[in-house]
Coordinates of N, CA, C and O in Angstrom, one line a residue:
M1 N 2.6 -13.3 -7.4 CA 1.4 -13.0 -6.7 C 0.3 -13.8 -7.2 O 0.1 -14.0 -8.4
D2 N -0.4 -14.4 -6.3 CA -1.6 -15.3 -6.7 C -2.8 -14.4 -7.0 O -3.2 -13.7 -6.1
Q3 N -3.3 -14.6 -8.2 CA -4.4 -13.7 -8.6 C -5.7 -13.8 -7.7 O -6.3 -12.9 -7.4
K4 N -6.0 -15.1 -7.4 CA -7.2 -15.3 -6.6 C -7.1 -14.7 -5.2 O -8.0 -14.1 -4.6
R5 N -5.9 -14.9 -4.6 CA -5.7 -14.3 -3.2 C -5.7 -12.8 -3.3 O -6.2 -12.2 -2.3
A6 N -5.1 -12.2 -4.3 CA -5.1 -10.8 -4.4 C -6.6 -10.3 -4.6 O -7.0 -9.3 -3.9
K7 N -7.4 -11.0 -5.4 CA -8.8 -10.6 -5.6 C -9.5 -10.8 -4.3 O -10.3 -9.9 -3.9
D8 N -9.4 -11.9 -3.6 CA -10.1 -12.1 -2.3 C -9.7 -11.0 -1.3 O -10.6 -10.5 -0.5
T9 N -8.5 -10.7 -1.2 CA -8.0 -9.7 -0.3 C -8.6 -8.3 -0.7 O -9.0 -7.5 0.2
A10 N -8.6 -8.0 -2.0 CA -9.2 -6.8 -2.4 C -10.6 -6.7 -2.0 O -11.1 -5.6 -1.6
N11 N -11.3 -7.8 -2.2 CA -12.8 -7.8 -1.8 C -13.0 -7.5 -0.3 O -13.9 -6.8 0.1
S12 N -12.1 -8.1 0.5 CA -12.2 -7.9 1.9 C -12.0 -6.4 2.3 O -12.7 -5.8 3.1
F13 N -11.0 -5.8 1.7 CA -10.7 -4.4 1.9 C -11.8 -3.5 1.4 O -12.2 -2.4 1.9
W14 N -12.4 -3.9 0.2 CA -13.6 -3.2 -0.3 C -14.7 -3.2 0.7 O -15.4 -2.2 1.0
M15 N -15.0 -4.4 1.3 CA -16.1 -4.5 2.2 C -15.8 -3.7 3.5 O -16.7 -3.1 4.1
A16 N -14.5 -3.7 3.9 CA -14.1 -3.0 5.1 C -14.4 -1.5 4.9 O -14.8 -0.8 5.8
S17 N -14.0 -1.0 3.7 CA -14.2 0.4 3.4 C -15.7 0.7 3.4 O -16.1 1.8 4.0
A18 N -16.5 -0.1 2.8 CA -17.9 0.2 2.7 C -18.5 0.3 4.1 O -19.3 1.1 4.4
R19 N -18.1 -0.6 5.0 CA -18.6 -0.6 6.4 C -18.1 0.6 7.1 O -18.9 1.3 7.9
C20 N -16.8 1.0 6.9 CA -16.3 2.2 7.6 C -17.1 3.5 7.1 O -17.2 4.4 7.8
M21 N -17.5 3.5 5.8 CA -18.1 4.7 5.3 C -19.6 4.8 5.6 O -20.2 5.8 5.3
E22 N -20.1 3.9 6.4 CA -21.5 3.9 6.8 C -21.6 5.0 7.9 O -20.8 5.0 8.8
Q23 N -22.5 5.9 7.8 CA -22.7 6.9 8.8 C -23.7 6.3 9.9 O -24.8 5.9 9.6
R24 N -23.2 6.3 11.1 CA -24.0 5.8 12.2 C -24.4 7.0 13.1 O -23.6 7.8 13.6
R25 N -25.7 7.2 13.1 CA -26.3 8.3 13.9 C -26.1 8.1 15.4 O -26.4 7.1 15.9
L26 N -25.5 9.1 16.0 CA -25.3 9.1 17.5 C -26.4 9.9 18.2 O -26.8 9.6 19.3
S27 N -26.9 10.9 17.5 CA -28.0 11.8 18.0 C -28.6 12.5 16.8 O -28.1 12.3 15.7
P28 N -29.7 13.2 17.0 CA -30.3 13.9 15.8 C -29.3 14.9 15.1 O -29.5 15.2 13.9
T29 N -28.2 15.3 15.8 CA -27.3 16.2 15.1 C -25.9 15.7 15.0 O -25.0 16.4 14.4
Q30 N -25.6 14.5 15.4 CA -24.3 13.9 15.3 C -24.3 12.5 14.7 O -25.2 11.8 14.9
F31 N -23.2 12.2 14.0 CA -23.0 10.9 13.4 C -21.6 10.5 13.6 O -20.7 11.3 13.8
N32 N -21.3 9.2 13.4 CA -20.0 8.6 13.5 C -19.7 7.9 12.2 O -20.5 7.2 11.7
M33 N -18.4 8.2 11.8 CA -18.0 7.5 10.6 C -16.5 7.4 10.6 O -15.8 8.5 10.6
P34 N -15.8 6.3 10.7 CA -14.4 6.2 10.7 C -13.8 6.5 9.3 O -13.5 5.5 8.5
L35 N -13.7 7.7 8.9 CA -13.3 8.1 7.6 C -11.9 7.7 7.2 O -11.8 7.1 6.1
V36 N -11.0 7.9 8.0 CA -9.6 7.6 7.6 C -9.4 6.1 7.3 O -8.9 5.7 6.3
P37 N -9.9 5.2 8.2 CA -9.8 3.8 7.8 C -10.6 3.4 6.6 O -10.1 2.6 5.8
G38 N -11.7 4.1 6.4 CA -12.5 3.9 5.1 C -11.7 4.2 3.9 O -11.7 3.5 2.9
V39 N -11.0 5.4 3.9 CA -10.2 5.8 2.8 C -9.1 4.9 2.6 O -8.8 4.5 1.4
V40 N -8.4 4.5 3.6 CA -7.2 3.6 3.5 C -7.6 2.3 2.9 O -7.0 1.7 2.0
C41 N -8.7 1.7 3.4 CA -9.2 0.5 2.9 C -9.7 0.6 1.5 O -9.4 -0.4 0.7
A42 N -10.4 1.6 1.1 CA -10.8 1.8 -0.3 C -9.6 1.9 -1.2 O -9.5 1.2 -2.3
A43 N -8.6 2.6 -0.8 CA -7.4 2.8 -1.7 C -6.7 1.4 -1.8 O -6.2 1.1 -2.9
F44 N -6.6 0.7 -0.7 CA -5.9 -0.6 -0.8 C -6.7 -1.6 -1.6 O -6.1 -2.4 -2.3
S45 N -8.0 -1.5 -1.5 CA -8.8 -2.4 -2.3 C -8.6 -2.2 -3.8 O -8.6 -3.1 -4.6
I46 N -8.5 -0.9 -4.2 CA -8.2 -0.5 -5.6 C -6.8 -1.1 -6.0 O -6.7 -1.7 -7.0
E47 N -5.8 -0.8 -5.1 CA -4.5 -1.3 -5.4 C -4.5 -2.8 -5.7 O -3.9 -3.3 -6.7
L48 N -5.0 -3.6 -4.7 CA -5.0 -5.0 -4.9 C -5.9 -5.5 -6.1 O -5.6 -6.5 -6.7
G49 N -7.0 -4.8 -6.3 CA -7.8 -5.1 -7.5 C -7.0 -4.9 -8.8 O -7.1 -5.8 -9.7
F50 N -6.3 -3.8 -8.9 CA -5.5 -3.5 -10.1 C -4.4 -4.6 -10.2 O -4.2 -5.2 -11.3
K51 N -3.8 -5.0 -9.1 CA -2.8 -6.0 -9.1 C -3.3 -7.4 -9.5 O -2.7 -8.1 -10.2
S52 N -4.5 -7.7 -9.0 CA -5.1 -9.0 -9.4 C -5.5 -9.0 -10.9 O -5.3 -10.0 -11.6
L53 N -5.8 -7.9 -11.5 CA -6.1 -7.8 -12.9 C -4.8 -7.9 -13.7 O -4.7 -8.5 -14.7
V54 N -3.8 -7.2 -13.2 CA -2.4 -7.3 -13.9 C -1.9 -8.7 -13.9 O -1.3 -9.2 -14.8
T55 N -2.1 -9.4 -12.8 CA -1.6 -10.7 -12.6 C -2.2 -11.7 -13.6 O -1.6 -12.7 -13.9
R56 N -3.3 -11.4 -14.2 CA -3.8 -12.2 -15.3 C -2.8 -12.4 -16.5 O -2.9 -13.4 -17.2
T57 N -2.0 -11.4 -16.7 CA -1.1 -11.4 -17.8 C 0.4 -11.2 -17.5 O 1.3 -11.5 -18.3
A58 N 0.7 -10.7 -16.3 CA 2.1 -10.3 -15.9 C 2.2 -10.3 -14.4 O 1.2 -10.5 -13.7
S59 N 3.4 -10.1 -13.9 CA 3.7 -10.0 -12.5 C 3.6 -8.5 -12.1 O 4.4 -7.7 -12.7
P60 N 2.7 -8.1 -11.2 CA 2.6 -6.7 -10.9 C 3.8 -6.2 -10.0 O 4.4 -6.9 -9.3
P61 N 4.2 -4.9 -10.2 CA 5.3 -4.4 -9.4 C 4.8 -4.2 -7.9 O 3.6 -4.1 -7.7
K62 N 5.8 -4.1 -7.0 CA 5.4 -3.9 -5.6 C 5.4 -2.4 -5.3 O 6.4 -1.9 -4.7
I63 N 4.4 -1.8 -5.8 CA 4.2 -0.3 -5.6 C 2.8 -0.1 -5.1 O 1.9 -1.0 -5.2
H64 N 2.5 1.1 -4.6 CA 1.2 1.5 -4.1 C 0.5 2.5 -5.1 O -0.6 2.8 -5.0
D65 N 1.3 3.1 -6.0 CA 0.9 4.2 -6.9 C -0.3 3.7 -7.8 O -0.1 2.9 -8.7
L66 N -1.5 4.2 -7.5 CA -2.7 3.7 -8.3 C -2.6 4.1 -9.7 O -3.1 3.4 -10.6
K67 N -2.1 5.3 -10.1 CA -2.0 5.7 -11.4 C -1.1 4.8 -12.2 O -1.4 4.4 -13.3
K68 N 0.1 4.5 -11.7 CA 1.0 3.6 -12.4 C 0.5 2.2 -12.5 O 0.6 1.5 -13.6
L69 N -0.2 1.7 -11.5 CA -0.9 0.4 -11.6 C -2.0 0.4 -12.6 O -2.1 -0.6 -13.4
F70 N -2.8 1.4 -12.7 CA -3.8 1.6 -13.7 C -3.2 1.5 -15.1 O -3.8 0.8 -16.0
E71 N -2.1 2.1 -15.3 CA -1.5 2.2 -16.6 C -1.0 0.8 -17.1 O -0.8 0.6 -18.3
L72 N -0.9 -0.2 -16.2 CA -0.5 -1.5 -16.5 C -1.6 -2.4 -17.0 O -1.4 -3.5 -17.5
L73 N -2.9 -1.9 -16.8 CA -4.0 -2.7 -17.2 C -4.2 -2.7 -18.7 O -3.8 -1.8 -19.4
P74 N -4.8 -3.8 -19.2 CA -5.2 -3.8 -20.6 C -6.0 -2.6 -21.0 O -6.8 -2.1 -20.2
Q75 N -5.9 -2.1 -22.2 CA -6.6 -0.9 -22.7 C -8.1 -1.1 -22.5 O -8.8 -0.1 -22.1
A76 N -8.6 -2.2 -22.8 CA -10.1 -2.4 -22.7 C -10.6 -2.3 -21.2 O -11.6 -1.7 -21.0
T77 N -9.8 -2.7 -20.3 CA -10.1 -2.6 -18.9 C -10.0 -1.2 -18.5 O -10.9 -0.6 -17.7
Q78 N -9.0 -0.5 -18.9 CA -8.8 0.9 -18.6 C -10.0 1.7 -19.1 O -10.6 2.5 -18.4
D79 N -10.4 1.4 -20.3 CA -11.6 2.1 -20.9 C -12.8 1.9 -20.1 O -13.6 2.9 -19.9
R80 N -13.1 0.7 -19.7 CA -14.3 0.4 -18.8 C -14.2 1.2 -17.6 O -15.3 1.8 -17.1
I81 N -13.1 1.3 -16.9 CA -12.9 2.0 -15.7 C -13.1 3.5 -15.9 O -13.9 4.1 -15.1
V82 N -12.5 4.0 -16.9 CA -12.7 5.5 -17.2 C -14.1 5.8 -17.4 O -14.6 6.8 -16.8
T83 N -14.8 5.0 -18.2 CA -16.2 5.3 -18.6 C -17.1 5.3 -17.3 O -18.0 6.1 -17.2
A84 N -16.8 4.3 -16.4 CA -17.6 4.2 -15.2 C -17.3 5.3 -14.2 O -18.2 5.6 -13.3
C85 N -16.1 5.9 -14.2 CA -15.7 6.8 -13.1 C -15.7 8.3 -13.5 O -15.7 9.1 -12.6
S86 N -15.6 8.6 -14.8 CA -15.4 10.0 -15.1 C -16.1 10.3 -16.5 O -16.3 9.5 -17.3
P87 N -16.4 11.6 -16.7 CA -17.0 12.0 -18.0 C -16.1 11.9 -19.1 O -16.5 11.7 -20.3
T88 N -14.8 12.1 -18.9 CA -13.8 12.1 -20.0 C -12.5 11.4 -19.5 O -12.2 11.3 -18.2
R89 N -11.7 11.0 -20.4 CA -10.4 10.4 -20.0 C -9.5 11.5 -19.3 O -8.8 11.2 -18.4
A90 N -9.5 12.7 -19.8 CA -8.8 13.8 -19.2 C -9.2 14.0 -17.7 O -8.3 14.1 -16.9
A91 N -10.5 14.0 -17.5 CA -11.0 14.1 -16.1 C -10.5 13.0 -15.2 O -10.1 13.1 -14.1
F92 N -10.6 11.8 -15.8 CA -10.1 10.6 -15.1 C -8.6 10.7 -14.7 O -8.2 10.4 -13.6
N93 N -7.8 11.1 -15.7 CA -6.4 11.2 -15.5 C -6.1 12.2 -14.4 O -5.2 12.0 -13.5
T94 N -6.8 13.3 -14.3 CA -6.6 14.3 -13.3 C -7.0 13.7 -11.9 O -6.3 13.8 -10.9
S95 N -8.1 13.0 -11.9 CA -8.6 12.4 -10.6 C -7.7 11.3 -10.1 O -7.5 11.3 -8.9
I96 N -7.3 10.4 -11.0 CA -6.5 9.3 -10.5 C -5.1 9.8 -10.1 O -4.5 9.3 -9.1
A97 N -4.6 10.9 -10.8 CA -3.3 11.5 -10.3 C -3.4 12.0 -8.9 O -2.5 11.9 -8.1
A98 N -4.6 12.6 -8.6 CA -4.8 13.2 -7.3 C -4.9 12.2 -6.2 O -4.6 12.5 -5.0
I99 N -5.3 11.0 -6.5 CA -5.4 9.9 -5.5 C -4.4 8.8 -5.6 O -4.4 7.8 -4.9
A100 N -3.4 9.0 -6.5 CA -2.4 8.0 -6.8 C -1.7 7.4 -5.5 O -1.5 6.2 -5.4
N101 N -1.5 8.3 -4.6 CA -0.7 7.9 -3.4 C -1.6 8.0 -2.1 O -1.0 8.1 -1.0
V102 N -2.9 7.9 -2.3 CA -3.8 8.1 -1.1 C -3.6 7.0 0.0 O -3.7 7.3 1.1
F103 N -3.2 5.8 -0.4 CA -3.0 4.8 0.5 C -1.9 5.2 1.5 O -2.0 5.0 2.7
E104 N -0.8 5.6 0.9 CA 0.4 6.0 1.7 C 0.1 7.3 2.5 O 0.4 7.4 3.7
E105 N -0.5 8.3 1.9 CA -0.8 9.6 2.5 C -1.8 9.5 3.7 O -1.6 10.1 4.7
W106 N -2.9 8.7 3.5 CA -3.9 8.7 4.5 C -3.5 7.7 5.6 O -4.1 7.8 6.7
R107 N -2.6 6.8 5.5 CA -2.2 6.0 6.6 C -1.5 6.9 7.6 O -1.5 6.6 8.8
Y108 N -0.9 8.0 7.2 CA -0.2 8.9 8.1 C -0.9 10.3 8.0 O -0.2 11.3 8.1
V109 N -2.2 10.4 7.9 CA -2.9 11.6 7.7 C -2.7 12.5 8.9 O -2.7 13.7 8.8
Y110 N -2.5 11.9 10.1 CA -2.4 12.7 11.3 C -1.1 13.6 11.3 O -0.9 14.5 12.0
E111 N -0.1 13.2 10.4 CA 1.1 14.0 10.2 C 0.9 15.2 9.3 O 1.8 16.0 9.1
Q112 N -0.2 15.2 8.5 CA -0.4 16.3 7.5 C -1.1 17.5 8.1 O -2.0 17.3 9.0
E113 N -0.7 18.6 7.6 CA -1.4 19.9 8.0 C -2.8 19.9 7.5 O -3.8 20.2 8.1
T114 N -2.9 19.6 6.2 CA -4.2 19.6 5.5 C -4.1 18.5 4.4 O -3.1 18.1 3.9
V115 N -5.3 17.9 4.1 CA -5.4 16.9 3.0 C -6.6 17.2 2.2 O -7.6 17.8 2.7
Q116 N -6.6 16.9 0.9 CA -7.7 17.0 0.1 C -8.0 15.7 -0.6 O -7.0 14.9 -0.9
L117 N -9.2 15.4 -0.8 CA -9.6 14.1 -1.4 C -10.9 14.2 -2.1 O -11.9 14.7 -1.5
D118 N -11.0 13.7 -3.3 CA -12.3 13.6 -4.0 C -12.8 12.2 -3.6 O -12.6 11.2 -4.3
I119 N -13.5 12.1 -2.5 CA -14.0 10.9 -1.9 C -15.0 10.2 -2.8 O -15.0 8.9 -2.9
A120 N -15.8 11.0 -3.5 CA -16.8 10.4 -4.5 C -16.0 9.6 -5.6 O -16.4 8.5 -5.9
F121 N -15.0 10.2 -6.1 CA -14.2 9.5 -7.2 C -13.6 8.3 -6.6 O -13.6 7.2 -7.2
L122 N -13.0 8.3 -5.4 CA -12.3 7.2 -4.8 C -13.3 6.0 -4.6 O -13.0 4.9 -5.0
Q123 N -14.5 6.4 -4.2 CA -15.5 5.3 -4.0 C -16.0 4.8 -5.3 O -16.2 3.5 -5.4
R124 N -16.2 5.6 -6.3 CA -16.6 5.1 -7.7 C -15.6 4.2 -8.2 O -15.9 3.1 -8.7
L125 N -14.3 4.6 -8.1 CA -13.2 3.7 -8.6 C -13.2 2.4 -7.8 O -13.0 1.3 -8.4
S126 N -13.3 2.5 -6.5 CA -13.3 1.3 -5.7 C -14.4 0.3 -6.1 O -14.2 -0.9 -6.3
D127 N -15.6 0.9 -6.2 CA -16.8 0.1 -6.6 C -16.6 -0.5 -8.0 O -17.0 -1.7 -8.3
T128 N -16.1 0.2 -8.9 CA -15.9 -0.2 -10.3 C -14.9 -1.4 -10.4 O -15.1 -2.4 -11.0
V129 N -13.7 -1.2 -9.7 CA -12.7 -2.2 -9.6 C -13.3 -3.5 -9.0 O -13.1 -4.6 -9.5
Y130 N -14.0 -3.3 -7.9 CA -14.7 -4.5 -7.2 C -15.6 -5.2 -8.2 O -15.5 -6.5 -8.3
T131 N -16.4 -4.5 -9.0 CA -17.2 -5.2 -10.0 C -16.4 -5.9 -11.0 O -16.7 -7.1 -11.3
I132 N -15.4 -5.3 -11.6 CA -14.6 -5.9 -12.6 C -13.8 -7.1 -12.2 O -13.8 -8.2 -12.8
I133 N -13.2 -7.1 -11.0 CA -12.5 -8.2 -10.6 C -13.3 -9.4 -10.2 O -12.8 -10.6 -10.2
N134 N -14.6 -9.2 -9.9 CA -15.5 -10.3 -9.6 C -16.3 -10.9 -10.8 O -17.1 -11.8 -10.6
E135 N -16.0 -10.3 -11.9 CA -16.5 -11.0 -13.2 C -15.6 -12.1 -13.6 O -14.5 -12.2 -13.2
P136 N -16.2 -13.1 -14.3 CA -15.4 -14.2 -14.7 C -14.2 -13.7 -15.6 O -14.4 -12.8 -16.4
A137 N -13.0 -14.3 -15.4 CA -11.9 -13.9 -16.3 C -12.2 -14.2 -17.7 O -12.8 -15.2 -18.0
P138 N -11.7 -13.3 -18.6 CA -12.0 -13.6 -20.0 C -11.2 -14.8 -20.5 O -10.2 -15.2 -20.0

């Protein structure tokens, strides 16, 4: 996997997610926001961002699991992400476990009876990964 191409694609999906999450007012009491595409794009931007960071030192596996990909990151990078996204490592571990498969789950959300998502955590993680992958490589 080419690190720059993964990073560039992650950036594109981050931007797509941000645009999808914009609330467009339709009337004084209604708004429009394509939530499902926004969630899927945010999750995919995180996945590709993690893979671009892993690619700096190794070949990333072909998986979508955000928790497993996170665990492949260098400890210093993990620590930065945890600090930016959660009050504690334990809280982060709980939150990332809950969204580990959101890319796969939300692509087929219409098949689910119910879904739960900490969208604020997903967006913080997406924004944090976006920031880190766009810094100069050490």
